[in-house]
Each structure stands twice: as structure tokens, then as C-alpha cells.
Amino acid sequence: MYIIKSFKHPLLTVDAVITIFDGRIIFIRRKNPPYKGSWAFPGGFVEYGETVEEAVIREVREETGVIIKIQDLLGVYSDPGRDPRGHMITVCFLASKIEGELRADTDAAEVSCFTADEALRMNLAFDHNKILKDALKRIL
């Protein structure tokens, strides 16, 4: 097997815009840098051998304690400056909560739900304000 080692490559992440039955959206407060203390969509890195769909379900469960159903692909966000750690590409899904109780875990210091109006007034981590606006065009 030939592996290219001399080139830099972006890393792959996933995020989820998750709505609950009353239309509110689930956010996590980040426990770690970058953006420690800021609100963000649940998500994280795709592990080797994992599909992006498996990764987003795993990351959401690890960070929020809930099980989701993926509704649709929202988009791919690839701006090289979107993450201060380096070039990260995220695959973002629209999803709904299907079971479980909200509880912060792993990389989340806190988990909460906000209305669209509340979320639009927040200064979210990464490019999540842009992702939120894109999501609201689809779910409202």
C-alpha cells in the first residue's frame, strides 16, 4: 500500500444541528480549547475506518447523551481558517433527537437547548454562526 507522507492534508470532522420536539436546537458548551467556554454544535473528529454518519452519531452520543436520527446533509464547510488548530473540514448534518436525556460528557462542559432566536444572538465557536444560518434556512 502506498501512503503519501510528505503532504499536509486537512482533518475531517463532523457536526450536527439537532432539533428536539419543541423546535429548540441542542448546543454544547466547549470544555477544551479552542473556544473553551463557547457554545457550539456537537461534533468532533472522524476516526479511522468510521463513516461520517457513524462519527456524528457517536460524537453526539458522547457529548450530549442523546441518540439522533440523521435527517439530511446540511453541507460541507471547508474554509481553511475555520478552526485555529489547522485546516479542518466538517461534514454537517441536520438531525433530530430520538431518545436519551441531555447530559454533558467528554468534550462538553454543559449541554443545553436554545430557540432559533436565542441561538442567532449567540457568538458560537468556529464557523457555527454561519452553519446555524444555513440550517435555519432549511428547518424553519
XYZ file of C-alpha atoms in Angstrom:
140
model
C 0.000 0.000 0.000
C 1.333 3.429 -0.937
C 0.904 6.171 1.653
C 1.765 9.795 0.907
C 3.651 11.159 3.916
C 5.202 14.328 2.551
C 1.991 16.310 2.070
C -0.180 18.091 4.586
C -3.852 17.132 4.497
C -6.883 18.644 6.198
C -8.511 16.697 9.007
C -12.117 15.522 8.796
C -14.719 16.397 11.415
C -18.492 16.166 11.762
C -21.111 18.410 13.354
C -24.834 18.058 13.962
C -27.607 20.627 14.086
C -30.056 18.729 16.287
C -33.639 19.778 16.855
C -35.836 18.447 19.617
C -39.617 18.010 19.626
C -40.371 21.654 20.507
C -38.102 23.048 17.775
C -35.225 24.075 20.008
C -31.662 23.260 18.971
C -29.099 21.364 21.062
C -25.749 23.044 21.775
C -22.752 22.128 23.890
C -20.508 24.482 25.842
C -16.936 23.546 24.943
C -14.819 22.150 27.770
C -11.490 22.454 25.952
C -9.638 24.898 23.692
C -10.099 26.181 21.152
C -13.153 28.242 22.063
C -13.232 26.855 25.609
C -16.467 28.075 27.236
C -18.172 28.923 23.947
C -21.343 27.284 22.671
C -21.079 25.049 19.607
C -22.882 22.293 17.788
C -21.989 18.795 18.997
C -19.360 17.151 16.854
C -15.774 16.052 16.570
C -13.198 14.124 14.631
C -13.949 11.186 12.361
C -11.984 8.131 13.481
C -10.085 5.972 11.003
C -12.389 3.316 9.496
C -15.548 5.174 10.516
C -18.129 6.700 8.181
C -19.104 10.318 8.726
C -22.601 9.144 9.630
C -21.238 6.782 12.297
C -18.934 9.530 13.568
C -21.672 12.120 14.042
C -23.936 9.652 15.862
C -21.018 8.637 18.127
C -19.848 12.195 18.802
C -23.356 13.416 19.637
C -23.946 10.500 22.000
C -20.551 11.052 23.687
C -21.036 14.800 24.138
C -24.768 15.065 24.867
C -26.036 11.648 25.967
C -28.698 11.534 23.231
C -29.282 9.299 20.250
C -30.046 11.083 16.992
C -31.609 10.278 13.673
C -29.835 11.920 10.755
C -32.377 13.798 8.652
C -30.206 15.247 5.898
C -26.793 16.527 4.951
C -26.649 20.251 5.655
C -23.319 20.879 3.988
C -19.559 20.616 3.935
C -17.635 23.506 5.473
C -14.029 23.674 4.338
C -12.672 27.180 4.885
C -9.023 26.565 5.852
C -9.321 29.220 8.586
C -12.477 27.867 10.243
C -10.513 26.208 13.065
C -7.456 27.778 14.751
C -5.854 24.323 15.193
C -5.430 23.940 11.445
C -7.312 23.055 8.295
C -10.409 21.106 9.348
C -13.217 20.127 7.022
C -16.557 19.411 8.650
C -19.472 17.453 7.275
C -22.546 18.871 8.966
C -25.832 17.027 9.317
C -29.360 18.036 10.216
C -30.640 15.605 12.827
C -33.364 15.065 15.378
C -33.166 13.687 18.907
C -34.877 10.318 19.146
C -34.007 9.213 22.684
C -31.885 9.862 25.743
C -31.550 12.553 28.377
C -29.284 15.540 27.860
C -26.083 15.284 29.884
C -22.714 16.852 29.182
C -19.823 14.437 28.732
C -16.372 14.096 27.093
C -15.562 17.461 25.414
C -18.725 19.219 26.657
C -18.795 21.238 29.878
C -22.537 21.785 29.527
C -25.355 20.903 27.159
C -28.497 22.948 26.610
C -31.215 23.762 24.100
C -31.959 27.164 22.623
C -34.601 28.564 20.325
C -33.510 29.797 16.902
C -33.872 33.413 18.047
C -31.718 32.791 21.129
C -29.086 30.959 19.084
C -28.883 33.739 16.493
C -27.870 36.160 19.268
C -25.040 33.899 20.479
C -21.399 34.144 19.461
C -20.795 30.498 18.564
C -17.457 28.697 18.228
C -15.731 28.081 14.908
C -17.988 28.954 11.944
C -21.092 27.689 13.717
C -22.923 31.029 13.329
C -22.725 30.508 9.546
C -23.769 26.872 9.909
C -26.711 27.944 12.096
C -27.922 30.447 9.493
C -27.651 27.801 6.754
C -29.553 25.302 8.916
C -32.338 27.735 9.734
C -32.979 28.273 6.020
C -33.741 24.556 5.818
C -35.586 23.845 9.071
C -37.762 26.918 9.547
